[in-house]
Every structure is written in structure tokens, then in C-alpha cells.
PDB file of C-alpha atoms and ligand atoms in Angstrom:
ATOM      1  CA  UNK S 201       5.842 -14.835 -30.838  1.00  0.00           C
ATOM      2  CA  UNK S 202       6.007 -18.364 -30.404  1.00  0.00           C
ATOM      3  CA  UNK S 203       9.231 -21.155 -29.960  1.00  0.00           C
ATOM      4  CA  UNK S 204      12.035 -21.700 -27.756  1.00  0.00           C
ATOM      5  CA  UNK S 205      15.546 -20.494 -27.721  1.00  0.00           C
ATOM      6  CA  UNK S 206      18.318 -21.081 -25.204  1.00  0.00           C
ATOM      7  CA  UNK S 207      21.539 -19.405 -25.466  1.00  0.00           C
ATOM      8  CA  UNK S 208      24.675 -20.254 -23.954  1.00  0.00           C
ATOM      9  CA  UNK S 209      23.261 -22.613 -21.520  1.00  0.00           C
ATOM     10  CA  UNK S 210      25.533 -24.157 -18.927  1.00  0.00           C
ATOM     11  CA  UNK S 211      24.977 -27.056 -16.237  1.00  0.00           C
ATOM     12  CA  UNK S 212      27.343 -28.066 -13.705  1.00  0.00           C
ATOM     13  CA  UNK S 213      26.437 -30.908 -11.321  1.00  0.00           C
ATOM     14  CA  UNK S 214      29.028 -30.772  -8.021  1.00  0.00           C
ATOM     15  CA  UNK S 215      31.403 -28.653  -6.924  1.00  0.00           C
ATOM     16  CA  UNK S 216      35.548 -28.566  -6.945  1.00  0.00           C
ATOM     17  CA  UNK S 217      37.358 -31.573  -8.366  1.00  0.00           C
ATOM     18  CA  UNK S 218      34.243 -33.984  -8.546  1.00  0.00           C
ATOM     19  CA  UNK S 219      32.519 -31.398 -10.247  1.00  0.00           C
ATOM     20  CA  UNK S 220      30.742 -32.352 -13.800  1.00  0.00           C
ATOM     21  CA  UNK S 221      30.161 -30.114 -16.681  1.00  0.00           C
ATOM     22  CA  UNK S 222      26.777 -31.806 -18.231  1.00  0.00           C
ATOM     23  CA  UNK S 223      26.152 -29.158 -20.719  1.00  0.00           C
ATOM     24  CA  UNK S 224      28.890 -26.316 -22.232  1.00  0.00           C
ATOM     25  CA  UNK S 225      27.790 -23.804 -23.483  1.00  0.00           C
ATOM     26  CA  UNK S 226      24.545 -25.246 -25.647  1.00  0.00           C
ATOM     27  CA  UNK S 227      22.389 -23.054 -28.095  1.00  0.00           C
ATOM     28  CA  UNK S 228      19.438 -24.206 -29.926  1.00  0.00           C
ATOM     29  CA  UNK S 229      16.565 -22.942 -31.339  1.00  0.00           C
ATOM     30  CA  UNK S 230      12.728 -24.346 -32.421  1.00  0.00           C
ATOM     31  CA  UNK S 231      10.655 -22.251 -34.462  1.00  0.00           C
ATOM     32  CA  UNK S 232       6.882 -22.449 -33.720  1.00  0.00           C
ATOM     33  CA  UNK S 233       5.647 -25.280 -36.411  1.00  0.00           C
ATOM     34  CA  UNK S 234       8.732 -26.987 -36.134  1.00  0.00           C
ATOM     35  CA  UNK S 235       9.681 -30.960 -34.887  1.00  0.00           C
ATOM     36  CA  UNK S 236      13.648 -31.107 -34.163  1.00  0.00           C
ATOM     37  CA  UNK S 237      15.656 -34.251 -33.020  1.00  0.00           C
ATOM     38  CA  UNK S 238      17.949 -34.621 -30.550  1.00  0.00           C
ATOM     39  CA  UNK S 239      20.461 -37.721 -30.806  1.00  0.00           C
ATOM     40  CA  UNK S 240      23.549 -38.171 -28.249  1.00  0.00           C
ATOM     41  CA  UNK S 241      25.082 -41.153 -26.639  1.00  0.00           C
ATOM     42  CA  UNK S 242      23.887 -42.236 -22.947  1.00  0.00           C
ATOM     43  CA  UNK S 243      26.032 -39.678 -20.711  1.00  0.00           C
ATOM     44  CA  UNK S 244      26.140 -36.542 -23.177  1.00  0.00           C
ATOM     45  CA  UNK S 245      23.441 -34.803 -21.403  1.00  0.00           C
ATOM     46  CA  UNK S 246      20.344 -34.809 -23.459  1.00  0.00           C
ATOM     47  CA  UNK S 247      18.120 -35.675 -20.038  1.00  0.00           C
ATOM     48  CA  UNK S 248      20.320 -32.505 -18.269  1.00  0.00           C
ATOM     49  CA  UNK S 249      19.141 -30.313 -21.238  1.00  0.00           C
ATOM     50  CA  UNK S 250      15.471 -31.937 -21.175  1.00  0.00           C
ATOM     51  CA  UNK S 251      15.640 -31.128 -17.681  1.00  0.00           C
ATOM     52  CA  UNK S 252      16.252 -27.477 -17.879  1.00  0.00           C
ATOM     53  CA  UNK S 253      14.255 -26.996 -21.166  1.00  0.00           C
ATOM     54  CA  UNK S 254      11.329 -28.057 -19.199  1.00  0.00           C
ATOM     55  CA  UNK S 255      12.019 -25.724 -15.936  1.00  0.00           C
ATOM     56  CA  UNK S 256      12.665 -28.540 -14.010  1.00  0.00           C
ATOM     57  CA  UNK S 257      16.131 -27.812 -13.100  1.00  0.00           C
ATOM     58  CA  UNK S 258      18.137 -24.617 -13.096  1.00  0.00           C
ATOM     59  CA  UNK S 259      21.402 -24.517 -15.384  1.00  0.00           C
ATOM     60  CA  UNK S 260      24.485 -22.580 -14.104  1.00  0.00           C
ATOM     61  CA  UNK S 261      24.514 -20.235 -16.690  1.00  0.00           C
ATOM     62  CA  UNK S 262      22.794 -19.179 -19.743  1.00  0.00           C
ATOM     63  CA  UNK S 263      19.245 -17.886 -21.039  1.00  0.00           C
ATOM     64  CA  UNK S 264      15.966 -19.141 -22.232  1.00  0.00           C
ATOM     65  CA  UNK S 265      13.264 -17.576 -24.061  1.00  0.00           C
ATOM     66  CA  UNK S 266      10.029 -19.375 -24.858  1.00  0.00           C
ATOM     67  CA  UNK S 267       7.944 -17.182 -27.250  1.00  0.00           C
ATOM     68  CA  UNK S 268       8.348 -13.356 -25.997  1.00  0.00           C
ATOM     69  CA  UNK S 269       9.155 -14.617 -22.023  1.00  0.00           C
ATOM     70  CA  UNK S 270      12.471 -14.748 -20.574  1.00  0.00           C
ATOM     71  CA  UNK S 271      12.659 -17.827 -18.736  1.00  0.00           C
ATOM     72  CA  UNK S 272      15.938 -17.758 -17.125  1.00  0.00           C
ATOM     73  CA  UNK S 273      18.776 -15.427 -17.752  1.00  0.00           C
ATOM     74  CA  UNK S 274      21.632 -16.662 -15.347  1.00  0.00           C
ATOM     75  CA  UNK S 275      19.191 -17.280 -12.529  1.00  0.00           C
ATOM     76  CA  UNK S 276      14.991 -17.997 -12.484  1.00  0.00           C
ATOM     77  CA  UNK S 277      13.230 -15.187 -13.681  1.00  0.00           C
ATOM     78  CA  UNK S 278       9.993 -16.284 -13.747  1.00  0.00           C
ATOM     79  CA  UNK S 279       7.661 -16.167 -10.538  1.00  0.00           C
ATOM     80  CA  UNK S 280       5.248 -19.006 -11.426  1.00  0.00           C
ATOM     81  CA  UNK S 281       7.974 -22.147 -12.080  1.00  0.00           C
ATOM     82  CA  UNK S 282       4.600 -24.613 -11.564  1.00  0.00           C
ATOM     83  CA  UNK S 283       2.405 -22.397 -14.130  1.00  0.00           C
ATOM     84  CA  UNK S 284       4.770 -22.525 -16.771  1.00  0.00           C
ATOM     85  CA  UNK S 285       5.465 -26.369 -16.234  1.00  0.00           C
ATOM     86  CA  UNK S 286       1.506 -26.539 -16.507  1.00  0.00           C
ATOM     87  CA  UNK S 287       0.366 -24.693 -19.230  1.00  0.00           C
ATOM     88  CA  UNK S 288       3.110 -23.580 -21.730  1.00  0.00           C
ATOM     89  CA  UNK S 289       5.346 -27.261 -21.696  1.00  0.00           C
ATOM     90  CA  UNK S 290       4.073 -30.657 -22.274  1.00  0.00           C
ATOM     91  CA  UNK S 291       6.383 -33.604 -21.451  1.00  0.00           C
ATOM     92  CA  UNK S 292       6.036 -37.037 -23.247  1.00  0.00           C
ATOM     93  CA  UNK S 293       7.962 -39.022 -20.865  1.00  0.00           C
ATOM     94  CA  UNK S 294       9.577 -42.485 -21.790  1.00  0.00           C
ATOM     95  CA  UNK S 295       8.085 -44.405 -18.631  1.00  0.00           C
ATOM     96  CA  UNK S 296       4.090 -43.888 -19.311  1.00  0.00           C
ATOM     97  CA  UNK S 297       3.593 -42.130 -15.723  1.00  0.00           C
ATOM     98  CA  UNK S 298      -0.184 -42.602 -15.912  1.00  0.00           C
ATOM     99  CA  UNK S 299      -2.529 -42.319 -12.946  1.00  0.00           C
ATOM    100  CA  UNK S 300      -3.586 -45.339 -12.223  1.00  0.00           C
ATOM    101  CA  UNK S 301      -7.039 -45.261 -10.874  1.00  0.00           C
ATOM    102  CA  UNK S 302      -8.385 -42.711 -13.738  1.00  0.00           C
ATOM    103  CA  UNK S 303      -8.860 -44.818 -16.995  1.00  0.00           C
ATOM    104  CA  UNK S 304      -7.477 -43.934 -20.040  1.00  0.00           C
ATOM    105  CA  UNK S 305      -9.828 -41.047 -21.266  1.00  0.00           C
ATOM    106  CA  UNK S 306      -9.608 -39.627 -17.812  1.00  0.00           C
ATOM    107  CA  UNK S 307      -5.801 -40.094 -17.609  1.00  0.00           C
ATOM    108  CA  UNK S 308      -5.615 -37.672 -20.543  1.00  0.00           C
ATOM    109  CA  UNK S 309      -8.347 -35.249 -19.779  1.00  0.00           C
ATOM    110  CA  UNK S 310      -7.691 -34.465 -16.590  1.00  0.00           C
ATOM    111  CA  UNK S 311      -4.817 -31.803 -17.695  1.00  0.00           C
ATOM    112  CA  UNK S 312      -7.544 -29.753 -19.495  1.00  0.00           C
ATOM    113  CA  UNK S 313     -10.046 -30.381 -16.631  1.00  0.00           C
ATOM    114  CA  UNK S 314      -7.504 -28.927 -13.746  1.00  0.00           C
ATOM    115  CA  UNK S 315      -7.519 -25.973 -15.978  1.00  0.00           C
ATOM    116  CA  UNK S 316     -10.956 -25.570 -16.324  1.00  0.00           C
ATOM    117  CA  UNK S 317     -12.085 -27.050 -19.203  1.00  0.00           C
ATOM    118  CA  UNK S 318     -15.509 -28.595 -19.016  1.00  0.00           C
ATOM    119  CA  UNK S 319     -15.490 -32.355 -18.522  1.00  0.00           C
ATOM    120  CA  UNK S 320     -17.457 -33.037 -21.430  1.00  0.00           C
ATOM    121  CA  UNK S 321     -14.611 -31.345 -23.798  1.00  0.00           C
ATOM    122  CA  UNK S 322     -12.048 -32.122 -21.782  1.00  0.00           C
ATOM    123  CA  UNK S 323     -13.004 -35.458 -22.601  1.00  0.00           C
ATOM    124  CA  UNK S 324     -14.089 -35.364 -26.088  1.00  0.00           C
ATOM    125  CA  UNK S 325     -10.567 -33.656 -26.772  1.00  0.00           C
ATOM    126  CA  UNK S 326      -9.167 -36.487 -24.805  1.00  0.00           C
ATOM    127  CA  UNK S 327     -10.841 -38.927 -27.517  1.00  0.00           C
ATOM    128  CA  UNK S 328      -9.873 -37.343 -30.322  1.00  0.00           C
ATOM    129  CA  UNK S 329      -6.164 -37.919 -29.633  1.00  0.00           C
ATOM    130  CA  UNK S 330      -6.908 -41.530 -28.099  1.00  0.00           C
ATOM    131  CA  UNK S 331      -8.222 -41.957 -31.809  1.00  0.00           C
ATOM    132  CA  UNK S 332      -5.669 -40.530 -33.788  1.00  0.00           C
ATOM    133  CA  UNK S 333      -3.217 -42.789 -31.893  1.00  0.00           C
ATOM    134  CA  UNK S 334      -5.323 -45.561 -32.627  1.00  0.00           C
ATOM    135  CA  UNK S 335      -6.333 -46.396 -28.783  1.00  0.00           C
ATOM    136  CA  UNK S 336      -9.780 -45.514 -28.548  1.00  0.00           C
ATOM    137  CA  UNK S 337     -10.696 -48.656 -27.937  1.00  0.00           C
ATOM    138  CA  UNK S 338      -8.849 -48.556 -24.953  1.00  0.00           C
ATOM    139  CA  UNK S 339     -10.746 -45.237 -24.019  1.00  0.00           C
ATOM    140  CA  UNK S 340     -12.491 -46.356 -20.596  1.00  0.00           C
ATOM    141  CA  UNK S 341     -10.026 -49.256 -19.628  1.00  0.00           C
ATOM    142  CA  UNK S 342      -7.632 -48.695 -16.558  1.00  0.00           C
ATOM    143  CA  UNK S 343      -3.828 -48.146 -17.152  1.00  0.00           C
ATOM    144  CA  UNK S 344      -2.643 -51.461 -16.095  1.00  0.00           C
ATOM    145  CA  UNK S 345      -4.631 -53.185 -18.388  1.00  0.00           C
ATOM    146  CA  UNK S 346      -2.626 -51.388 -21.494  1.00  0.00           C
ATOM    147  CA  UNK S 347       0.168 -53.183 -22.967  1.00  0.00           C
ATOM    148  CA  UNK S 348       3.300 -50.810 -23.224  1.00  0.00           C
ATOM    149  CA  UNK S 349       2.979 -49.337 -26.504  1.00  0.00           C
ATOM    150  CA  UNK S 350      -0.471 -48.752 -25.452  1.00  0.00           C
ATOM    151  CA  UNK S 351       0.565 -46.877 -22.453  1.00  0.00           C
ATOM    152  CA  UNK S 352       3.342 -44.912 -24.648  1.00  0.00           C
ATOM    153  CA  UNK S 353       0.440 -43.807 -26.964  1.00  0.00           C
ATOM    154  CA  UNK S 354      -1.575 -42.876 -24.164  1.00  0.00           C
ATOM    155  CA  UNK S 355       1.298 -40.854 -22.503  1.00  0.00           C
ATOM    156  CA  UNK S 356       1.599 -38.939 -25.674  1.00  0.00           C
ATOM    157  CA  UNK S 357      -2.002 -37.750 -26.086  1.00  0.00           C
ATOM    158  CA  UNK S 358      -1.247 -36.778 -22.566  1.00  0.00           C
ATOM    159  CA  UNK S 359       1.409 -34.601 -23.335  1.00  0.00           C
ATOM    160  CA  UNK S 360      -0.333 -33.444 -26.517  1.00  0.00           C
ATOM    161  CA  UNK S 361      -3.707 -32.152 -24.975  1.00  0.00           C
ATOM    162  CA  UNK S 362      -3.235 -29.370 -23.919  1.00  0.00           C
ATOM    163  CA  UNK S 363      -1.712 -28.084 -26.766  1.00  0.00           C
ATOM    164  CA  UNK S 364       1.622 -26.501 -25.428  1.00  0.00           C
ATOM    165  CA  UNK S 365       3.369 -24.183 -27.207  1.00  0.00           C
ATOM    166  CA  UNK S 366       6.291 -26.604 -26.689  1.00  0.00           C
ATOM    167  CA  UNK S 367       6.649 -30.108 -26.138  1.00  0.00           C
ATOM    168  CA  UNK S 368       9.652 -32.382 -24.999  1.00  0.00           C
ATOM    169  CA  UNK S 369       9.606 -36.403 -25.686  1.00  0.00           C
ATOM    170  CA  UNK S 370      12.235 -38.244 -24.813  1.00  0.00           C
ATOM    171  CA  UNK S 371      11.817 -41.369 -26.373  1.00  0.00           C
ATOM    172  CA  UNK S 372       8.829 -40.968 -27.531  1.00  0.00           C
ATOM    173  CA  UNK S 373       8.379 -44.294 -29.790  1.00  0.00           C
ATOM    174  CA  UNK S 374      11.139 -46.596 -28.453  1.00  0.00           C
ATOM    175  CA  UNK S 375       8.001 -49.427 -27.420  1.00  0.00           C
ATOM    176  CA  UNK S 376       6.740 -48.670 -30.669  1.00  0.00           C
ATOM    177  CA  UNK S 377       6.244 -51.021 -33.528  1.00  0.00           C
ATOM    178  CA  UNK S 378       6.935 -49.077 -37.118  1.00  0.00           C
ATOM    179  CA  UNK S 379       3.966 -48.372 -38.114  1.00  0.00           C
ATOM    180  CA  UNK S 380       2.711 -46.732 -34.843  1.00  0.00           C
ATOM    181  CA  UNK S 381       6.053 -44.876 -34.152  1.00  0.00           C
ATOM    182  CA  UNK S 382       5.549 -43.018 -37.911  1.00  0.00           C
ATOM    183  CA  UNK S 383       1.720 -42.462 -36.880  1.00  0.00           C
ATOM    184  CA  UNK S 384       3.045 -40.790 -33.548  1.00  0.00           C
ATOM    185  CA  UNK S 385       5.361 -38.971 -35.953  1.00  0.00           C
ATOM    186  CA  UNK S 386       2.681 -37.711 -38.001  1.00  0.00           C
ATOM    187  CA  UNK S 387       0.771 -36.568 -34.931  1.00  0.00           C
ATOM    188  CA  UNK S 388       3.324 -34.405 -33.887  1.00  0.00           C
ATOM    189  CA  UNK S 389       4.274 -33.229 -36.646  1.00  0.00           C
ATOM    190  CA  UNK S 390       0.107 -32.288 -37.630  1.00  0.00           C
ATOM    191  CA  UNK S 391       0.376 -30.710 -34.075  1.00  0.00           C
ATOM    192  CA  UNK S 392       3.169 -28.581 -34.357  1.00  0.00           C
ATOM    193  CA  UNK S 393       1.874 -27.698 -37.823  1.00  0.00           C
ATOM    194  CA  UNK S 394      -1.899 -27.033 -36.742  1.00  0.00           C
ATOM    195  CA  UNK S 395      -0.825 -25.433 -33.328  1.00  0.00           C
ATOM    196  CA  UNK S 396       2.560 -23.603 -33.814  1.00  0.00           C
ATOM    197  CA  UNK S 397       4.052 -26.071 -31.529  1.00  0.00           C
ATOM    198  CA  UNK S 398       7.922 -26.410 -31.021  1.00  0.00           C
ATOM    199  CA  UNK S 399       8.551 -29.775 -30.509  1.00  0.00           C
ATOM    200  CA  UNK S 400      11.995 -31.468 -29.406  1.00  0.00           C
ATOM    201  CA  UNK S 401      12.443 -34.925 -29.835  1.00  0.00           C
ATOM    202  CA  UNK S 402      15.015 -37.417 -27.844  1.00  0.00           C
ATOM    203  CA  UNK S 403      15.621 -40.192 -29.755  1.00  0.00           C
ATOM    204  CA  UNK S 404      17.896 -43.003 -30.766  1.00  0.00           C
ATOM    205  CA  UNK S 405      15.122 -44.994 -32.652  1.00  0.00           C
ATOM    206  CA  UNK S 406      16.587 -45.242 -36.327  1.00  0.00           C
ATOM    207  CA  UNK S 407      12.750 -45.720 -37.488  1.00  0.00           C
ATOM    208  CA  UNK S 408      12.261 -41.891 -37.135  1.00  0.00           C
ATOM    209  CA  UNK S 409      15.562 -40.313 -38.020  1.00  0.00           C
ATOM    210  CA  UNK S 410      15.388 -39.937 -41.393  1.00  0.00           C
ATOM    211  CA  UNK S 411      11.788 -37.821 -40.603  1.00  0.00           C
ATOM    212  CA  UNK S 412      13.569 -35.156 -38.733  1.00  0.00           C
ATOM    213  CA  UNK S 413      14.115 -31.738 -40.842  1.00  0.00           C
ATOM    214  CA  UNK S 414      17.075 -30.498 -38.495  1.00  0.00           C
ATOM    215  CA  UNK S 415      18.995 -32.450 -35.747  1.00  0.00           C
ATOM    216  CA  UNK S 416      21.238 -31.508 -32.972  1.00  0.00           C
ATOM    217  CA  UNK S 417      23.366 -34.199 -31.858  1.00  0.00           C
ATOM    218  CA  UNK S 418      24.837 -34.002 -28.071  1.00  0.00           C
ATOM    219  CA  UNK S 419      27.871 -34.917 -27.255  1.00  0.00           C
ATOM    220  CA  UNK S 420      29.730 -34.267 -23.763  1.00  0.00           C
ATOM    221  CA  UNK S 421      27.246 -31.394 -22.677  1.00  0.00           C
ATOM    222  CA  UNK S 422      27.928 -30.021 -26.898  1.00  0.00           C
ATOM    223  CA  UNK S 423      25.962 -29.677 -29.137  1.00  0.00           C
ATOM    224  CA  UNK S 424      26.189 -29.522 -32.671  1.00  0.00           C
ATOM    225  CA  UNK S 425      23.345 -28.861 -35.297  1.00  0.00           C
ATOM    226  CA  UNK S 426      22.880 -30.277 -38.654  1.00  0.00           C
ATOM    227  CA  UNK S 427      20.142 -30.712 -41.082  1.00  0.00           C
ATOM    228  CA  UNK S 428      18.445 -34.052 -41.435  1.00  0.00           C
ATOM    229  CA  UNK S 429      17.509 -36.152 -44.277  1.00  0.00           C
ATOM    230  CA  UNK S 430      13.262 -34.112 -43.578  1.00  0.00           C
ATOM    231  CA  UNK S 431      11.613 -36.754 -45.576  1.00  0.00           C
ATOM    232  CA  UNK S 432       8.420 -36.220 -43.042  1.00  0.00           C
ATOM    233  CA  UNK S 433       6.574 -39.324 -42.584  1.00  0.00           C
ATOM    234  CA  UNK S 434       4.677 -39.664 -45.946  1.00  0.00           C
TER     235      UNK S 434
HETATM  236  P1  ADP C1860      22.086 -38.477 -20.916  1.00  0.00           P
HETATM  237  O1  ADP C1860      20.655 -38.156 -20.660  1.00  0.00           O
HETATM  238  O2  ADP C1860      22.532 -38.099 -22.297  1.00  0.00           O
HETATM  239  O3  ADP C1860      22.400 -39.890 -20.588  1.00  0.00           O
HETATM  240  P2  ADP C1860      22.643 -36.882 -18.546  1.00  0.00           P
HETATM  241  O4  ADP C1860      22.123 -35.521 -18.776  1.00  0.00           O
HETATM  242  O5  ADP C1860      21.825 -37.812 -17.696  1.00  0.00           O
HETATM  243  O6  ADP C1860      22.971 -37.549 -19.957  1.00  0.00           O
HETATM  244  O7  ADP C1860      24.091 -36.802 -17.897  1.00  0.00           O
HETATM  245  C1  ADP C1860      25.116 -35.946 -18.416  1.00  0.00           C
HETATM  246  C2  ADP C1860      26.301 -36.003 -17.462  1.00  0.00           C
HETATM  247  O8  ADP C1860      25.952 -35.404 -16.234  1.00  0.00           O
HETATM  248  C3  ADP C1860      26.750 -37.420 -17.118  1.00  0.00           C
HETATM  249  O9  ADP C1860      28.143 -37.382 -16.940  1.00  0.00           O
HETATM  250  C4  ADP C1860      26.035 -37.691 -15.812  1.00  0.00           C
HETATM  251  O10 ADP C1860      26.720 -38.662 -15.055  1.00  0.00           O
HETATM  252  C5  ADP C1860      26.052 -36.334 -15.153  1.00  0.00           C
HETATM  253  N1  ADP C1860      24.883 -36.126 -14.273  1.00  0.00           N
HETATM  254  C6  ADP C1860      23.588 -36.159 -14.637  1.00  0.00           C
HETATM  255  N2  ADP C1860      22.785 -35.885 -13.594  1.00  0.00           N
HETATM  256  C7  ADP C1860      23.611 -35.664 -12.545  1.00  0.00           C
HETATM  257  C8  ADP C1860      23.393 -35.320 -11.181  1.00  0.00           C
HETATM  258  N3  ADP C1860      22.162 -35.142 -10.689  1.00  0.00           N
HETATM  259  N4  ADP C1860      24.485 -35.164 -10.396  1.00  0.00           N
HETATM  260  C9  ADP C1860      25.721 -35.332 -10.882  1.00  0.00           C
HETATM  261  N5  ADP C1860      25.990 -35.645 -12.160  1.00  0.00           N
HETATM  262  C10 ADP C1860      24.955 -35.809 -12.992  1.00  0.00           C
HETATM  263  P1  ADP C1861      18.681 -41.312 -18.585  1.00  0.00           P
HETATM  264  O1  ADP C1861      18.547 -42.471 -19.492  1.00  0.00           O
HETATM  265  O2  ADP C1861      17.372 -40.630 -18.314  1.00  0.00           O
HETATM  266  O3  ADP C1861      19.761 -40.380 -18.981  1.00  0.00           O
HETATM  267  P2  ADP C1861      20.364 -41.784 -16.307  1.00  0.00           P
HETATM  268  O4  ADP C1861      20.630 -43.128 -15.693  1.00  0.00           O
HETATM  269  O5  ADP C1861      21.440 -41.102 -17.053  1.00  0.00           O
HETATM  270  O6  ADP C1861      19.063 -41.961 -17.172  1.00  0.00           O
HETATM  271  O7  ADP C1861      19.891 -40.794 -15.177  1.00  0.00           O
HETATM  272  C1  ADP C1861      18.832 -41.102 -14.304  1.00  0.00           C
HETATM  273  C2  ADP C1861      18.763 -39.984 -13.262  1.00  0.00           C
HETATM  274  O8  ADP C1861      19.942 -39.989 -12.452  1.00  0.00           O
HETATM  275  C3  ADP C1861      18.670 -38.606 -13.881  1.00  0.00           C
HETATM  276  O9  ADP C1861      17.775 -37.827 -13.141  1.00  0.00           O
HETATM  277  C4  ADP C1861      20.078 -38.049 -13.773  1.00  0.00           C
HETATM  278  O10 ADP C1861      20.068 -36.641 -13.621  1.00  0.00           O
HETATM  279  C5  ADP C1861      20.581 -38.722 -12.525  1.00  0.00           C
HETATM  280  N1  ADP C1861      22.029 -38.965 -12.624  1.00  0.00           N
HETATM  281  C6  ADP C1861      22.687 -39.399 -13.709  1.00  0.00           C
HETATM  282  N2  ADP C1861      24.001 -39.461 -13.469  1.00  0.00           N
HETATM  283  C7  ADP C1861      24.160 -39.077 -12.181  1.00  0.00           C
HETATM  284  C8  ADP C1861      25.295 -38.924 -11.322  1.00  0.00           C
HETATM  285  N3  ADP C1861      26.522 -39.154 -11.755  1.00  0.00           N
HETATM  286  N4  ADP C1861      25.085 -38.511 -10.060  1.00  0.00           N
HETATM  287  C9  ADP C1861      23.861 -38.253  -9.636  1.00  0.00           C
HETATM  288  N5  ADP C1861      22.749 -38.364 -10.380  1.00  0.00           N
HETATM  289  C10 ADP C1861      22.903 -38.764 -11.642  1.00  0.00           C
END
């Protein structure tokens, strides 16, 4: 059993009258194969529910399941907070975050390599996403010699190679030109396909919208779900 599922979760940052309620209440559920949006206006709490999605902050109240584990169910559960992060989540961040004194093929296979994957596949995996994100050209160059879509793209084979049973973007193709945000589309939309990956997107960028088969839209720690226009990226 694959996917995520939350139920009823709850954040509240502070305490007493200064207290803030970032997310009420908020349900949602991916199915294993499938890419889901998230849209909401700066302040409604989409990096608050990124946050605890990804086990990097506790909410207040609530539960989460990720495929047949109980994550949290009003308090931490789970024993091994920095094997979970590792193995079972990857995080496409908006700012790149890449190391850098590793170049780029290094950058990405060094995930698979901390978890024992032979260099040699580590890095061939590494290449194979470098080249379906049309950077593999960029393969042994250092970080700071990217431009930022370059970075972005690199960040997202990052986040891709291991191939988590979930994975969070925020942002994912804001420094993106159109063409390269529907190819990143594509990828992660192949991935979630080939690998039975849940994948939730945080986005505002109008370019990708209409690919999105469901949406929830945030709004003052709420969320509501609706079905999108799904017209994939063909
Ligand atoms: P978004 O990512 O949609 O901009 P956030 O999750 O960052 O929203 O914020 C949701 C609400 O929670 C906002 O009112 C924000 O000011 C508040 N908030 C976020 N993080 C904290 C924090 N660490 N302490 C107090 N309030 C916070
Ligand atoms: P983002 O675009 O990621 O939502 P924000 O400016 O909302 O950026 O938040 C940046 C960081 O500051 C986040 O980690 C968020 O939790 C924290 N933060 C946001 N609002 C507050 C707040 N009112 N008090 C304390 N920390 C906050």
C-alpha cells in the first residue's frame, strides 16, 4: 500500500492571544500514481502543510499515513524522523539547495550513494534524469556555473532519484521557461506513473494548472478540493 493521507490535521504557531491557526482541520489524500496541485495565496499555509507533510514539523493535531505507516496520530509516532525524511520523501525545493563543491552528477547521486548504491549506478541513474531534464550537458560542471533554471532542473532530478514513494515541490517550475516547466511536468508525471509515486505540487505558475487532474486550493489553513481541467501535458 502506497500514497499519503492526512486527516484532520491541525497547526497552531504561538500560544494565547498571539496564537495563529496555520492549518484547520486539513484532509487530503494522493493515491500512489497520482500528481495533485496545491494553489493558495501567500499566508494560507501551503509551506505549514509542506512542512508537516514532509516530517519536518509536528502539527497540533491530526494523523498521517504514508502507505501502510502511521506517521503521526496527535503526536510523532515514528522512531526514525531522519529515515523517513531520507528514504520514503523527496523534496523539490524552490531555492536549488545544491552542494556546491560536488558537480552536478555528483550533486544528484550522492542521495543514492549515502544509501549504498554503487557509485557507478548511483551515477548513471543520476544521468539519466540530468538527461531527461535536458541538462546533461551540464553533467560534470559545478553548481555555480548553472544558470537558475538549470539549477531548478538539477534540484528536481535531486528530489526524483531516489524514487520516493512521495514527493513534495513547491514551486517546482516558477524559473522555468514553458517548454521546460511542461517537460518537468511530464517527468513527474512518467515518475509517479512508472514508480507509484504520490506527488504534491505547490504552485501558482498558470503554465501547469490546467495539467493537474485534481487540485486542492488553501485558503486560511482550509482546504478545499476540486477537480482540475487533467489535460496532462500532451
Ligand atoms: P504560505 O506558505 O501559504 O505563505 P505559511 O504556511 O508560511 O503560508 O503561513 C501560514 C500562516 O502561519 C501565516 O499566517 C504565517 O504568518 C503563519 N506562520 C507560518 N510560520 C510561522 C511560524 N513559524 N510562527 C508563527 N507563525 C507562522
Ligand atoms: P513562503 O513563501 O515559503 O511561504 P514565508 O515568508 O511565508 O515564505 O515564510 C518563510 C519562513 O518563515 C517559513 O519557514 C515560515 O514558517 C516562517 N514564518 C512565516 N510567517 C512567520 C511568522 N509570522 N512568524 C514566524 N515565522 C514565520
Amino acid at each position: 500500500e502506497k500514497g499519503i493521507r492526512i486527516e484532520g490535521l491541525s497547526k497552531r504557531y504561538g500560544k494565547g492571544d498571539t496564537a495563529v491557526d496555520a492549518l484547520k482541520h486539513v484532509d487530503m489524500q494522493v493515491a500512489p500514481g497520482e500528481v495533485v496541485g496545491l494553489i493558495g495565496p501567500s499566508g494560507s499555509g501551503k509551506s505549514t502543510l509542506l512542512k508537516c507533510l514532509g516530517a519536518v514539523i509536528n502539527p497540533s493535531a491530526g494523523r498521517m499515513i504514508l502507505g501502510d505507516q502511521v506517521i503521526f496520530d496527535d503526536g510523532w509516532k515514528v522512531r526514525d524522523l531522519r529515515a523517513l525524511r531520507r528514504d520514503k520523501i523527496g523534496y523539490v525545493f524552490q531555492a536549488p539547495y545544491l552542494i556546491p563543491f560536488l558537480d552536478v552528477t555528483d550533486n544528484v547521486a550522492l542521495l543514492p550513494m549515502l544509501r549504498g548504491m554503487p557509485n557507478g549506478e548511483a551515477r548513471a541513474r543520476a544521468l539519466e534524469l540530468l538527461t531527461a531534464l535536458d541538462v546533461q550537458h551540464r553533467a560534470r560542471s559545478m553548481p555555480s556555473k548553472l544558470s537558475g533554471g538549470e539549477q531548478q532542473r538539477v534540484a528536481i532530478a535531486r528530489g526524483l532519484v531516489n524514487q520516493p514513494p512521495v514527493i513534495l515541490a513547491d514551486e517546482p517550475t516558477a524559473a522555468l521557461d514553458s517548454e521546460r516547466a511542461m517537460a518537468v511536468i511530464k517527468i513527474l508525471n512518467d515518475m509517479a506513473c512508472k514508480f507509484e509515486t504520490a506527488i504534491i505540487v505547490v504552485t501558482h505558475d498558470e503554465k501547469i494548472i490546467p495539467t493537474f487532474k485534481r487540485i486542492y486550493h488553501i485558503r486560511d489553513g482550509v482546504t478545499h478540493e476540486e477537480m482540475g481541467e487533467g489535460r496532462g501535458f500532451e
